[in-house]
CSV table of C-alpha atoms and ligand atoms in Angstrom, one decimal:
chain,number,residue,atom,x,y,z
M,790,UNK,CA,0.0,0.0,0.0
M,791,UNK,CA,1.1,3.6,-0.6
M,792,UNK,CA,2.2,5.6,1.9
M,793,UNK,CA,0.2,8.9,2.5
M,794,UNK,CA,0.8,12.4,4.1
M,795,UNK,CA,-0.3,12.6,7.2
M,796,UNK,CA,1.2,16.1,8.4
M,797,UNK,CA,2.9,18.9,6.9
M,798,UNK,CA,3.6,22.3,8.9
M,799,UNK,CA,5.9,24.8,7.9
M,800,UNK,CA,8.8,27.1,10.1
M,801,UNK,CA,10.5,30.1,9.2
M,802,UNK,CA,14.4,29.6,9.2
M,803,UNK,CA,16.9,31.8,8.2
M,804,UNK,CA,18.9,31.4,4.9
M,805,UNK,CA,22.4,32.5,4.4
M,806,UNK,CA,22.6,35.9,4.8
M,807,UNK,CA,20.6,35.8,7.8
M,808,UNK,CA,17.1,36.9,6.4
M,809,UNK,CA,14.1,34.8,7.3
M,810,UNK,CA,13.0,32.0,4.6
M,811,UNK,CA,10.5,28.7,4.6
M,812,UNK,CA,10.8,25.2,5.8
M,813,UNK,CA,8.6,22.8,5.2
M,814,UNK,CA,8.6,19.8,7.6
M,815,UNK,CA,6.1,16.5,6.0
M,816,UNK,CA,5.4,13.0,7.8
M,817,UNK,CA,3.9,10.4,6.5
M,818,UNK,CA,1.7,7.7,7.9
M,819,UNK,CA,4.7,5.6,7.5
M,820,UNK,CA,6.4,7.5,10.7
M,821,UNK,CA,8.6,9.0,7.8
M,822,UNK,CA,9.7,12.1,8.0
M,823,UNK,CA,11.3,15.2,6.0
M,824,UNK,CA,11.6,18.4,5.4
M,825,UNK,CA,12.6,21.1,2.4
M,826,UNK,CA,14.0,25.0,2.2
M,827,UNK,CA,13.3,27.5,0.0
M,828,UNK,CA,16.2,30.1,-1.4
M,829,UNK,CA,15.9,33.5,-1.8
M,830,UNK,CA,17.1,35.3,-4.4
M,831,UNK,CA,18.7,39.5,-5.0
M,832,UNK,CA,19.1,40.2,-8.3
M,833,UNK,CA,15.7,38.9,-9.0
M,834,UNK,CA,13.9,38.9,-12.4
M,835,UNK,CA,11.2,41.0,-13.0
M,836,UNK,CA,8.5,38.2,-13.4
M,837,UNK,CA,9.6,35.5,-10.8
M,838,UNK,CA,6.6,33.8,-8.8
M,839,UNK,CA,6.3,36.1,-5.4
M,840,UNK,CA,8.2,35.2,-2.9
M,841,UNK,CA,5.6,36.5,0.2
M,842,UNK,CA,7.4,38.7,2.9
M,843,UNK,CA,5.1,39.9,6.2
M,844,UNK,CA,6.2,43.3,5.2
M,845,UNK,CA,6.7,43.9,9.3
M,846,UNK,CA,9.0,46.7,9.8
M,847,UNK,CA,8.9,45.4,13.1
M,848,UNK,CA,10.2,42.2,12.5
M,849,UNK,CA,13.6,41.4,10.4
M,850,UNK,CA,13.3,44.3,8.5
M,851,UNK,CA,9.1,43.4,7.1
M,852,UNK,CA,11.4,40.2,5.5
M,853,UNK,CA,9.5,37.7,8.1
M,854,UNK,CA,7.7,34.9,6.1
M,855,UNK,CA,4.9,34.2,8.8
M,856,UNK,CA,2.1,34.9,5.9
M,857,UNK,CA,3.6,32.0,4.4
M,858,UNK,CA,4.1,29.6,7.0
M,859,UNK,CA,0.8,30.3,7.8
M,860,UNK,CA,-0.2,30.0,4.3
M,861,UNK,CA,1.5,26.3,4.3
M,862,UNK,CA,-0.5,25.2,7.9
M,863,UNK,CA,-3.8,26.5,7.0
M,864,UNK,CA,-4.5,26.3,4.1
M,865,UNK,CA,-2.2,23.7,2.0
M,866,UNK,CA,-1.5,21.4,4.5
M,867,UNK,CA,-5.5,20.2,5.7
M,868,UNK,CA,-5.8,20.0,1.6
M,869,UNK,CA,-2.7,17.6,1.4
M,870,UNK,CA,-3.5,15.5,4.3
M,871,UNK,CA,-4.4,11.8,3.1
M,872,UNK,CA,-2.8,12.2,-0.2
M,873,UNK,CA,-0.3,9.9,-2.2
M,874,UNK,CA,3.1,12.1,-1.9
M,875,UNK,CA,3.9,10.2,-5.4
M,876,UNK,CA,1.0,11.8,-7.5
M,877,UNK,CA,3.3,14.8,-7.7
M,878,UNK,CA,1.7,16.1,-10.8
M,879,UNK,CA,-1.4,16.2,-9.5
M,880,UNK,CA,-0.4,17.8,-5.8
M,881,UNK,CA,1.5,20.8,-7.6
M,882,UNK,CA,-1.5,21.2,-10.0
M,883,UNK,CA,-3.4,21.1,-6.7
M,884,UNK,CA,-1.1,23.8,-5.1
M,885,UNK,CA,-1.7,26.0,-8.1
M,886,UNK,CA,-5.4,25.9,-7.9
M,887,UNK,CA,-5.4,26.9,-4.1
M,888,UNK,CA,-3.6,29.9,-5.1
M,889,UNK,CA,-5.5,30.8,-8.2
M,890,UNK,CA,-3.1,33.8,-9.0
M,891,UNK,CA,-0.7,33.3,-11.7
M,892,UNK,CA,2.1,34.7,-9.9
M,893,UNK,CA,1.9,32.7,-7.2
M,894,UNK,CA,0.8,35.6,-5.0
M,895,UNK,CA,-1.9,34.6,-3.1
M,896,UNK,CA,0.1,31.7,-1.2
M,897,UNK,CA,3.8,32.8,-1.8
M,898,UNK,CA,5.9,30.7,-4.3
M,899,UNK,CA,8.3,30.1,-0.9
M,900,UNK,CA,5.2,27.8,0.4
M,901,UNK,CA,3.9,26.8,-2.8
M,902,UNK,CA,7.8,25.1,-3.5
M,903,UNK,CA,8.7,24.0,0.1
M,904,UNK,CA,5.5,21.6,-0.2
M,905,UNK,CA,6.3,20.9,-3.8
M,906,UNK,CA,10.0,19.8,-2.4
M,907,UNK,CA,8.6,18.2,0.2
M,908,UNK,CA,6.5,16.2,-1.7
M,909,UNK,CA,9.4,14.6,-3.8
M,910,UNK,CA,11.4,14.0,-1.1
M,911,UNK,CA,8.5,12.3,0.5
M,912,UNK,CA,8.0,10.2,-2.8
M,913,UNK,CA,11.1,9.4,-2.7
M,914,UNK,CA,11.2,7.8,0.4
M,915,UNK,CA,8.7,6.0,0.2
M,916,UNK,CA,9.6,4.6,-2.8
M,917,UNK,CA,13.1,3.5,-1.3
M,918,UNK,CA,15.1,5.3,-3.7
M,919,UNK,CA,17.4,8.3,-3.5
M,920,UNK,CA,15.7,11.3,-4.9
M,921,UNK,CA,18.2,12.0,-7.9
M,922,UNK,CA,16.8,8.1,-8.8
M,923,UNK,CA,13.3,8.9,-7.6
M,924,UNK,CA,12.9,12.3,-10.2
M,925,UNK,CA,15.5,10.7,-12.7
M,926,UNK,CA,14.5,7.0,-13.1
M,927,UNK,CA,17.5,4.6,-13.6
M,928,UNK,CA,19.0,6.9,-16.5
M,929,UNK,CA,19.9,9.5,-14.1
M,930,UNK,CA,23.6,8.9,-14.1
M,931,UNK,CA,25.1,12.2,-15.4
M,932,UNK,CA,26.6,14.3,-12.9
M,933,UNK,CA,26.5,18.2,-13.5
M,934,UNK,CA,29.8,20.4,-14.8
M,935,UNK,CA,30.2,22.9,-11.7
M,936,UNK,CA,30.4,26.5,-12.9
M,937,UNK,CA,32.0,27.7,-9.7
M,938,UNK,CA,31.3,31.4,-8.7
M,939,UNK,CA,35.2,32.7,-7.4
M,940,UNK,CA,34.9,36.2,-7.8
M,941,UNK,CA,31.8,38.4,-7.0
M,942,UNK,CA,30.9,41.4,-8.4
M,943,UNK,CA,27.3,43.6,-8.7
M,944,UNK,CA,25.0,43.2,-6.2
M,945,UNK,CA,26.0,40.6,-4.4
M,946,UNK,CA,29.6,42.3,-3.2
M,947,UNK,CA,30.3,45.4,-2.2
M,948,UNK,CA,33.3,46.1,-4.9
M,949,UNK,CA,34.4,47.8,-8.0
M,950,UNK,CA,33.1,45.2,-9.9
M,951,UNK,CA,30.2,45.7,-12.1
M,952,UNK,CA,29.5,42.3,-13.1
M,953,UNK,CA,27.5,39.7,-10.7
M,954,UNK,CA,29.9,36.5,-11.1
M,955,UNK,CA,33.2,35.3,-13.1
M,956,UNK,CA,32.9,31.4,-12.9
M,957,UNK,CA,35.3,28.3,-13.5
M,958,UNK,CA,34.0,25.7,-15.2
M,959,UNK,CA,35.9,22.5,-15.1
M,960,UNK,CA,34.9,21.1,-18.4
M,961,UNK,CA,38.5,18.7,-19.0
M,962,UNK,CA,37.9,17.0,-15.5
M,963,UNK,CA,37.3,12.9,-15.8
M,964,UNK,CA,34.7,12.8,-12.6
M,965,UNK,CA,33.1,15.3,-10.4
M,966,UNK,CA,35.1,14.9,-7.5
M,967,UNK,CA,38.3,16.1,-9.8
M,968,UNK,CA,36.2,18.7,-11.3
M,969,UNK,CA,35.2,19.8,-7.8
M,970,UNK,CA,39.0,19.8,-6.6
M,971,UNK,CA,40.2,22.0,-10.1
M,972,UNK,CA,37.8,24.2,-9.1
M,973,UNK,CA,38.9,24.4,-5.6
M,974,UNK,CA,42.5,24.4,-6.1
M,975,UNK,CA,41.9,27.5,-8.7
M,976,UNK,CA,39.9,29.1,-5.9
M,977,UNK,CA,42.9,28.7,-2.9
M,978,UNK,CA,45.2,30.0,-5.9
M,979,UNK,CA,43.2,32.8,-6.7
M,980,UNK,CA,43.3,33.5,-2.8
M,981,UNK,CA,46.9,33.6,-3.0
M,982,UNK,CA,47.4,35.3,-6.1
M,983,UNK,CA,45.1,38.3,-4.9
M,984,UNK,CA,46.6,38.7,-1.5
M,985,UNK,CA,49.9,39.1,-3.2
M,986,UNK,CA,48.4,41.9,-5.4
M,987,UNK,CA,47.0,43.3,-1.8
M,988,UNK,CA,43.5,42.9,-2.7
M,989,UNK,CA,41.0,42.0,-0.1
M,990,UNK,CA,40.2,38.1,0.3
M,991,UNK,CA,36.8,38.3,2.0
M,992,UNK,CA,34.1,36.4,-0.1
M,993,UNK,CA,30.4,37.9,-1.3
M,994,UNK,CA,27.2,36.1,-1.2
M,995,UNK,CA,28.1,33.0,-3.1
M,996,UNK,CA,31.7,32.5,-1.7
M,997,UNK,CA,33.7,34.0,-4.2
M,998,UNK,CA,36.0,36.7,-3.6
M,999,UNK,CA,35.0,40.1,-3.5
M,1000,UNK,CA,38.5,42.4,-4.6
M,1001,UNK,CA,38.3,45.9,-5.6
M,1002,UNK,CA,39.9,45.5,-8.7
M,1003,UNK,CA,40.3,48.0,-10.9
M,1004,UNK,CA,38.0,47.0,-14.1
M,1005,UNK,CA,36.4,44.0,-15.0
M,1006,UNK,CA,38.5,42.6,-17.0
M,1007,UNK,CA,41.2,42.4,-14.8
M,1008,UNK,CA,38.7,39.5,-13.1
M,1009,UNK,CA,38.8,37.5,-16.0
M,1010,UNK,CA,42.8,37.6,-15.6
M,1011,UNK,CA,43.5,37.1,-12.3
M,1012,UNK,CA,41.1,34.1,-12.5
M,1013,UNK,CA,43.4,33.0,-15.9
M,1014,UNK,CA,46.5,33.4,-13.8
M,1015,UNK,CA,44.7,31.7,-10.8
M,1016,UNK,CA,44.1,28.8,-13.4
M,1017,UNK,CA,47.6,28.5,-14.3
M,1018,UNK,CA,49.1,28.5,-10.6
M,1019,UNK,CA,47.1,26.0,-9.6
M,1020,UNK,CA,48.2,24.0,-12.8
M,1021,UNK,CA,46.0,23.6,-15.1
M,1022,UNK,CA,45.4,24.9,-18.3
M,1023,UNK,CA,43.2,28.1,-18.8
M,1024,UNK,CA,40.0,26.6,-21.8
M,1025,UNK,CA,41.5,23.4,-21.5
M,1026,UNK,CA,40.7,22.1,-17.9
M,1027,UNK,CA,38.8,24.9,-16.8
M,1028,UNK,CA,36.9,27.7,-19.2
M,1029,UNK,CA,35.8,30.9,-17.9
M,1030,UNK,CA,31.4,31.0,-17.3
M,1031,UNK,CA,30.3,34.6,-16.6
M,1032,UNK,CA,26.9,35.9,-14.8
M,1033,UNK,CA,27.2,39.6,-15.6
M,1034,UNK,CA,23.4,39.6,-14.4
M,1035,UNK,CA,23.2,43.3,-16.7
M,1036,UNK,CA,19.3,43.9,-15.0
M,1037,UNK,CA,21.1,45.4,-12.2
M,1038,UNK,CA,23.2,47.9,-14.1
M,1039,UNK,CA,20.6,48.4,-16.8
M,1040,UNK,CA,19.1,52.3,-16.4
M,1041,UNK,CA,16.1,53.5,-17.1
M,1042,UNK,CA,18.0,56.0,-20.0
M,1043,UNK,CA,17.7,52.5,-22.2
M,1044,UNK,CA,22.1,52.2,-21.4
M,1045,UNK,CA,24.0,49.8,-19.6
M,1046,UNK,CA,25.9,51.5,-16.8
M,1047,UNK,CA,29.5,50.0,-15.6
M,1048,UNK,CA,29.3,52.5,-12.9
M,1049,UNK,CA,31.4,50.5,-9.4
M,1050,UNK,CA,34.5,50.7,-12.2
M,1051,UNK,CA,33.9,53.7,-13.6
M,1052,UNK,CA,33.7,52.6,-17.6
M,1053,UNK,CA,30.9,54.1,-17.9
M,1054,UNK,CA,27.1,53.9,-19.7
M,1055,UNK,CA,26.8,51.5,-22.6
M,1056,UNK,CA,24.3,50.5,-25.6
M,1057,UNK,CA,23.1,47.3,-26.0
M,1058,UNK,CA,25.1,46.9,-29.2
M,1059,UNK,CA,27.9,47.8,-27.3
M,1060,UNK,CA,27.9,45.5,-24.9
M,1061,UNK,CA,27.8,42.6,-26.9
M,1062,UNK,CA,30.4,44.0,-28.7
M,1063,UNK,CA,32.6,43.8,-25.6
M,1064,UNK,CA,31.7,40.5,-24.8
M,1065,UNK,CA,33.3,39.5,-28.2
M,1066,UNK,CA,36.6,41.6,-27.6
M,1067,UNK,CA,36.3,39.1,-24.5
M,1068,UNK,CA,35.7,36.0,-25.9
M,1069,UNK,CA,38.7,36.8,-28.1
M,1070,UNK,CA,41.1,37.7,-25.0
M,1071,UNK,CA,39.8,35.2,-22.5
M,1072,UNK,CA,38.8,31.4,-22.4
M,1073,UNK,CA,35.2,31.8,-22.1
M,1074,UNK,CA,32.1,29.4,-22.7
M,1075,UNK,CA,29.3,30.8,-21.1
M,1076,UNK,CA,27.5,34.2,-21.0
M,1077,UNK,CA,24.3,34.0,-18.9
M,1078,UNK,CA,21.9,37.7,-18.5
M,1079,UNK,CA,24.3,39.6,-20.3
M,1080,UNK,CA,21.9,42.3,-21.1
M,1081,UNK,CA,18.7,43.4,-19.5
M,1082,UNK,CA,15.9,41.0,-18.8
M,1083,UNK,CA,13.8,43.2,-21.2
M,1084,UNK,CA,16.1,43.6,-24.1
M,1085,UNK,CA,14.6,40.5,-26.0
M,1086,UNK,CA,16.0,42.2,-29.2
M,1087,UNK,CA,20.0,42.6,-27.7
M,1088,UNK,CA,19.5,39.1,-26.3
M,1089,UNK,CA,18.0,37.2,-29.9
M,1090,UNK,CA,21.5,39.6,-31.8
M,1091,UNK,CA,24.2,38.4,-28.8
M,1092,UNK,CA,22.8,34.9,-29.7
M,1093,UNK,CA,22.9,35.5,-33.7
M,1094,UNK,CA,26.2,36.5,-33.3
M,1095,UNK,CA,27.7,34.9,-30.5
M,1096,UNK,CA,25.7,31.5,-29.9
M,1097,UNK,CA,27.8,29.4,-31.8
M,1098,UNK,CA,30.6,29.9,-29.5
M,1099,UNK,CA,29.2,30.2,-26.7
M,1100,UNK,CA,26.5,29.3,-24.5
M,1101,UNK,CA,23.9,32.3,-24.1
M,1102,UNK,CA,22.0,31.6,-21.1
M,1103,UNK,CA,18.9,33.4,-19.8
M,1104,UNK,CA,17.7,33.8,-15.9
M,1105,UNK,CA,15.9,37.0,-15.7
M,1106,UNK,CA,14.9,36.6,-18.6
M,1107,UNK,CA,13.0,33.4,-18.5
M,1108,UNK,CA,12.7,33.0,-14.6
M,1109,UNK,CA,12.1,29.4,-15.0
M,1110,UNK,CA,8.8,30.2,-16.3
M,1111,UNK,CA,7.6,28.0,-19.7
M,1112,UNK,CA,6.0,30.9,-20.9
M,1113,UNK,CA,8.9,33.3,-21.5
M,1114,UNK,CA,11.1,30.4,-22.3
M,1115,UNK,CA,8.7,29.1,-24.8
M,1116,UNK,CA,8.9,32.8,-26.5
M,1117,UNK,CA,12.9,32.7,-26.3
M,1118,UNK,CA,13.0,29.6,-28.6
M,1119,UNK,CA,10.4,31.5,-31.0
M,1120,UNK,CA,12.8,34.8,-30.9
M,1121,UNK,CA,16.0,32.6,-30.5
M,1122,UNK,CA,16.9,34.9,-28.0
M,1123,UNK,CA,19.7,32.4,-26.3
M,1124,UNK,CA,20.8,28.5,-26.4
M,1125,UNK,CA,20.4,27.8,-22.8
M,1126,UNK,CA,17.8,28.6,-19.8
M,1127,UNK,CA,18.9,28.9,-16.2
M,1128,UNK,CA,16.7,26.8,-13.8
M,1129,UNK,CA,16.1,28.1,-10.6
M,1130,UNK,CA,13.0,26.3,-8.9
M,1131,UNK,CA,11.4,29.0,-7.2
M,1132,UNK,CA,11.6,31.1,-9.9
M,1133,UNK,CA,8.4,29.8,-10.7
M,1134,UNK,CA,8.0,27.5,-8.1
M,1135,UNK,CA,6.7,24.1,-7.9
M,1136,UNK,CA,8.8,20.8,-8.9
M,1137,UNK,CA,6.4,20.2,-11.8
M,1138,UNK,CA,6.6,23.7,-13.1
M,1139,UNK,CA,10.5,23.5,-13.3
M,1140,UNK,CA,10.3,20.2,-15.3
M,1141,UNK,CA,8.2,21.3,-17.7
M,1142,UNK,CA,10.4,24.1,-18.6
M,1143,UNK,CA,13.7,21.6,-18.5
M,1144,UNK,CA,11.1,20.2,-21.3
M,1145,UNK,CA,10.9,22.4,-23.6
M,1146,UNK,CA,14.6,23.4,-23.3
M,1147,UNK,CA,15.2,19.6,-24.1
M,1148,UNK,CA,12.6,19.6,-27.2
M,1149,UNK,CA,14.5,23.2,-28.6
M,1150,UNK,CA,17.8,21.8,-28.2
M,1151,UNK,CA,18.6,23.9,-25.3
M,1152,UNK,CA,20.9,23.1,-22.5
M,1153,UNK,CA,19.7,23.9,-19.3
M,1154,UNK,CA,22.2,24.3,-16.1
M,1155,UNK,CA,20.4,24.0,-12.3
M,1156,UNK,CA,21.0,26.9,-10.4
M,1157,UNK,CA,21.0,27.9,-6.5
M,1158,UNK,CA,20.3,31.6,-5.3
M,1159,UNK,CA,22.5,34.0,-3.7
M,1160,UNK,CA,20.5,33.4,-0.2
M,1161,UNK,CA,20.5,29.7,0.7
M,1162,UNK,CA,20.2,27.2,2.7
M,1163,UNK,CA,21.7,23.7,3.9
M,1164,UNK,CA,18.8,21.9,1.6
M,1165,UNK,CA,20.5,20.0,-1.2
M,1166,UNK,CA,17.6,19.0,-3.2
M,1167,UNK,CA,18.7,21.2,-6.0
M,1168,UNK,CA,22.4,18.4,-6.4
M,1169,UNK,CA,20.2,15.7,-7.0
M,1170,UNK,CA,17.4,17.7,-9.2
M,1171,UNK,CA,20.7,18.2,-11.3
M,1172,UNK,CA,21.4,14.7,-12.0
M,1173,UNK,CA,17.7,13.6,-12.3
M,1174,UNK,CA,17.8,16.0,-15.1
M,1175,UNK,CA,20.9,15.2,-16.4
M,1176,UNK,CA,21.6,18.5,-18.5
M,1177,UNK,CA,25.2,18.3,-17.1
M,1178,UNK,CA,25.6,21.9,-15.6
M,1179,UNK,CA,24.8,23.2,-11.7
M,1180,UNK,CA,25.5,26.6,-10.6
M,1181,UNK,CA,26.1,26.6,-6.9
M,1182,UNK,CA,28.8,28.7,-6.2
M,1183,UNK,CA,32.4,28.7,-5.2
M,1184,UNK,CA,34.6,26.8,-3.4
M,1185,UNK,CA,33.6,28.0,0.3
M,1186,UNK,CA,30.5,28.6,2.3
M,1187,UNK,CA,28.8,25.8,3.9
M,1188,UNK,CA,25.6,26.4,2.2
M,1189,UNK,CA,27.3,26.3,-1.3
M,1190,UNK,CA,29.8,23.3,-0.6
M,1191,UNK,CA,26.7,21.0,0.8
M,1192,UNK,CA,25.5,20.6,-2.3
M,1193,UNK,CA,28.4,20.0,-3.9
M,1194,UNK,CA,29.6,17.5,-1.0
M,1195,UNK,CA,25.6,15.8,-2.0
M,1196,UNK,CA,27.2,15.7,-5.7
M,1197,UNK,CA,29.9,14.1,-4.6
M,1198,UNK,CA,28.5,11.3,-2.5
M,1199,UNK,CA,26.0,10.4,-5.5
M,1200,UNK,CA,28.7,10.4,-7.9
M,1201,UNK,CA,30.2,7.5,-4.8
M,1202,UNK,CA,26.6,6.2,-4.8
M,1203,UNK,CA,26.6,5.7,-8.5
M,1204,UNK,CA,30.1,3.8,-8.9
M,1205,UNK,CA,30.7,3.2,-12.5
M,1206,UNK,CA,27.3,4.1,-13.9
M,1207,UNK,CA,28.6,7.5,-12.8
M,1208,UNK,CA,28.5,10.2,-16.5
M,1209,UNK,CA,30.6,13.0,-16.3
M,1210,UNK,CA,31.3,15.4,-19.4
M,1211,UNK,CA,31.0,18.7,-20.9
M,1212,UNK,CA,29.4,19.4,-23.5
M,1213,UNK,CA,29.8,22.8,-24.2
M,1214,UNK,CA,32.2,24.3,-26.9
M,1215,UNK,CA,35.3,24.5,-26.9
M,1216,UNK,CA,36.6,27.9,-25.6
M,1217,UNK,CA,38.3,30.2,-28.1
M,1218,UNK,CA,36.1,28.6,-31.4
M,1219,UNK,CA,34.8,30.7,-33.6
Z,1315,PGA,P1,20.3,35.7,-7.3
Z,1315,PGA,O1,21.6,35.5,-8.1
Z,1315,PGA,O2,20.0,34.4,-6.6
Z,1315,PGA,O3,20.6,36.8,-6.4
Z,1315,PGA,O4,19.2,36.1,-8.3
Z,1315,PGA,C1,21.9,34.4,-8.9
Z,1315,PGA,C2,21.9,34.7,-10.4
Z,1315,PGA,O5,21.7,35.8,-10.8
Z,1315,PGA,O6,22.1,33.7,-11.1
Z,1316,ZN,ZN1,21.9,35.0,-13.1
């Protein structure tokens, strides 16, 4: 007999910087218990689901998510109570209809997802199998091609650095665990190699380093010579993946402003003009939001012009959400969609869009947020969807390196069934 929920209450926690975020706690009849976090994001997309805040000045800054907890106790959880955690299509289609708003506004997309996690992970359990084998089925053997987030810029560090996140992606590594010590040997060199330059080495948001250096393309270098020192060999072993994330410098005058190093306001045209100059000078194989989240047109041109050497990858954008995505394949407006579960927020949602990224010929890469938590469910949602990428950022930072220590025990779990490859292009092609 299937095993059915027979509680589910939510808490607020905090997430990684401290501010106040969902968890989800489920038991089934069973005796089995678990529970599932929500991220948080900052350099948000226009069009993500809400993420409901008690707007309390009194408490944590209006940030409090009591609305939402509350949301999850009395109204989700005495509708989910009985139910077959395995019918997940039906229990997010469920979770939509109790909100009714498309935005997810009614309920919050923080409670709406932390059941939706829930849920799977419940499923899971029940149905003895790890969850990466429980979403993926027995063909989920591919583990993901970290793109490692080393140095911070934008809004997530308080530098001269106008762009969000120069990655490392170790696309010549034979297994994740050697991938995931490339990356972390380039990071500790990168330390090194900074210090002795006498920039700062405290990290931002995602663990990278946060240096005041003088333009943004001396990031690109340091992280080149970082690459080198820690010997290996810069497009090779490890390519360069960069998350300018240009919503947050995009003004309302229509111009992209590099205004923490000073190079000033630029068009649309121009920017993707420097990011060729770039993928001339540096090893470089991924370009994700690197124009506004409203410039459809720059975004369809940088992929004209760029996509065949490069991987154009949308966040903002898209937000997850199979309706915008579904008009960037029309408009060709990139080659790749960055997946961020509450973006849009419920485990079926997300799928959908992996979906139609899979039908277009897309690659997809999962991606965690800037706030965190300890949950890893996002590791194993990478490998039960096999696209081969994850986002979640650098080598430091609890909440970052748990899922990549999760990544690392399923690669363990899986033995030799264990995939691991890149398949983006080569660096420097043209
Ligand atoms: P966010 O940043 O979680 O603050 O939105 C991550 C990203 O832009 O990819
Ligand atoms: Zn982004």
């Amino acid at each position: 007999m299937s095993s059915r929920i027979s509680s589910l209450f939510a808490q607020e926690i905090l997430d990684s910087r401290g501010n106040p975020t969902v968890r989800v706690h489920l038991t089934l009849d069973s005796g089995d218990r678990v529970s599932a976090s929500v991220p948080s994001g900052a350099s948000t997309g226009e069009n993500e689901a809400v993420e409901l805040r008690d707007g309390d000045k009194s408490r944590y800054g209006g940030k409090g998510v009591r609305k939402a907890v509350a949301n999850v106790d009395d109204i989700i959880a005495p509708r989910l109570i009985g139910l077959d955690p395995t019918k997940q299509a039906e229990i997010d289609a469920l979770l939509l209809a109790l909100d009714g708003t498309p935005n997810k506004a009614k309920l919050g997309a923080n409670a709406i997802l932390g059941v939706s996690m829930a849920v799977a992970r419940a499923a899971a359990l029940a149905s003895k199998l790890p969850l990466y084998a429980y979403l993926g089925g027995p063909g989920a053997t591919r583990l993901p091609v970290p793109m490692m987030n080393i140095l911070n810029g934008g809004k997530h560090a308080d530098n001269s650095v106008d762009f969000q996140e120069f990655m490392v992606m170790p696309i010549g590594a034979p297994t994740f665990a050697e991938a995931l010590r490339y990356g972390a040997e380039t990071f500790h060199a990168l330390a090194k190699i900074l210090a002795k330059q006498g920039y700062a080495t405290s990290v931002g948001d995602e663990g990278g380093f946060a240096p005041n250096l003088k333009s943004n393309e001396e990031a690109c270098e340091v992280i080149v010579k970082a690459i080198e020192a820690a010997g290996f060999k810069p497009g090779k072993d490890i390519a360069i993946a960069l998350d300018p994330a240009a919503s947050s410098f995009f003004t309302e005058k229509g111009t992209y402003n590099l205004a923490k190093s000073g190079q000033g306001a630029k068009s649309s045209d121009e920017m993707i003009a420097l990011y060729g100059h770039w993928l001339d000078a540096y090893p470089i194989v991924s370009i994700e939001d690197g124009l506004d989240e409203n410039d459809w047109a720059g975004f369809a041109k940088q992929t004209a012009v760029q996509g065949h050497r490069i991987q154009i990858v949308g966040d903002d954008i898209f937000v997850t959400n199979p309706v915008f995505v579904r008009r960037g394949i029309a408009a060709k407006a990139a080659n790749a969609v960055l997946i961020k579960l509450n973006q849009i927020g419920t485990v079926s949602e997300t799928i959908q869009t992996i979906g139609l990224c899979r039908e277009a010929g897309w690659r997809y890469v999962i991606s965690h947020r800037s706030g965190e938590t300890e949950d890893t469910f996002m590791a194993d949602f990478a490998v039960a969807m096999g696209g081969g990428q994850i986002k979640t950022g650098s080598a430091s930072r609890s909440e970052r390196i748990a899922k990549y220590n999760r990544l690392l025990e399923i690669e363990n779990e899986l033995g030799s069934a264990a995939v691991f490859r890149s398949s983006l292009p080569a660096p420097g092609a043209r």
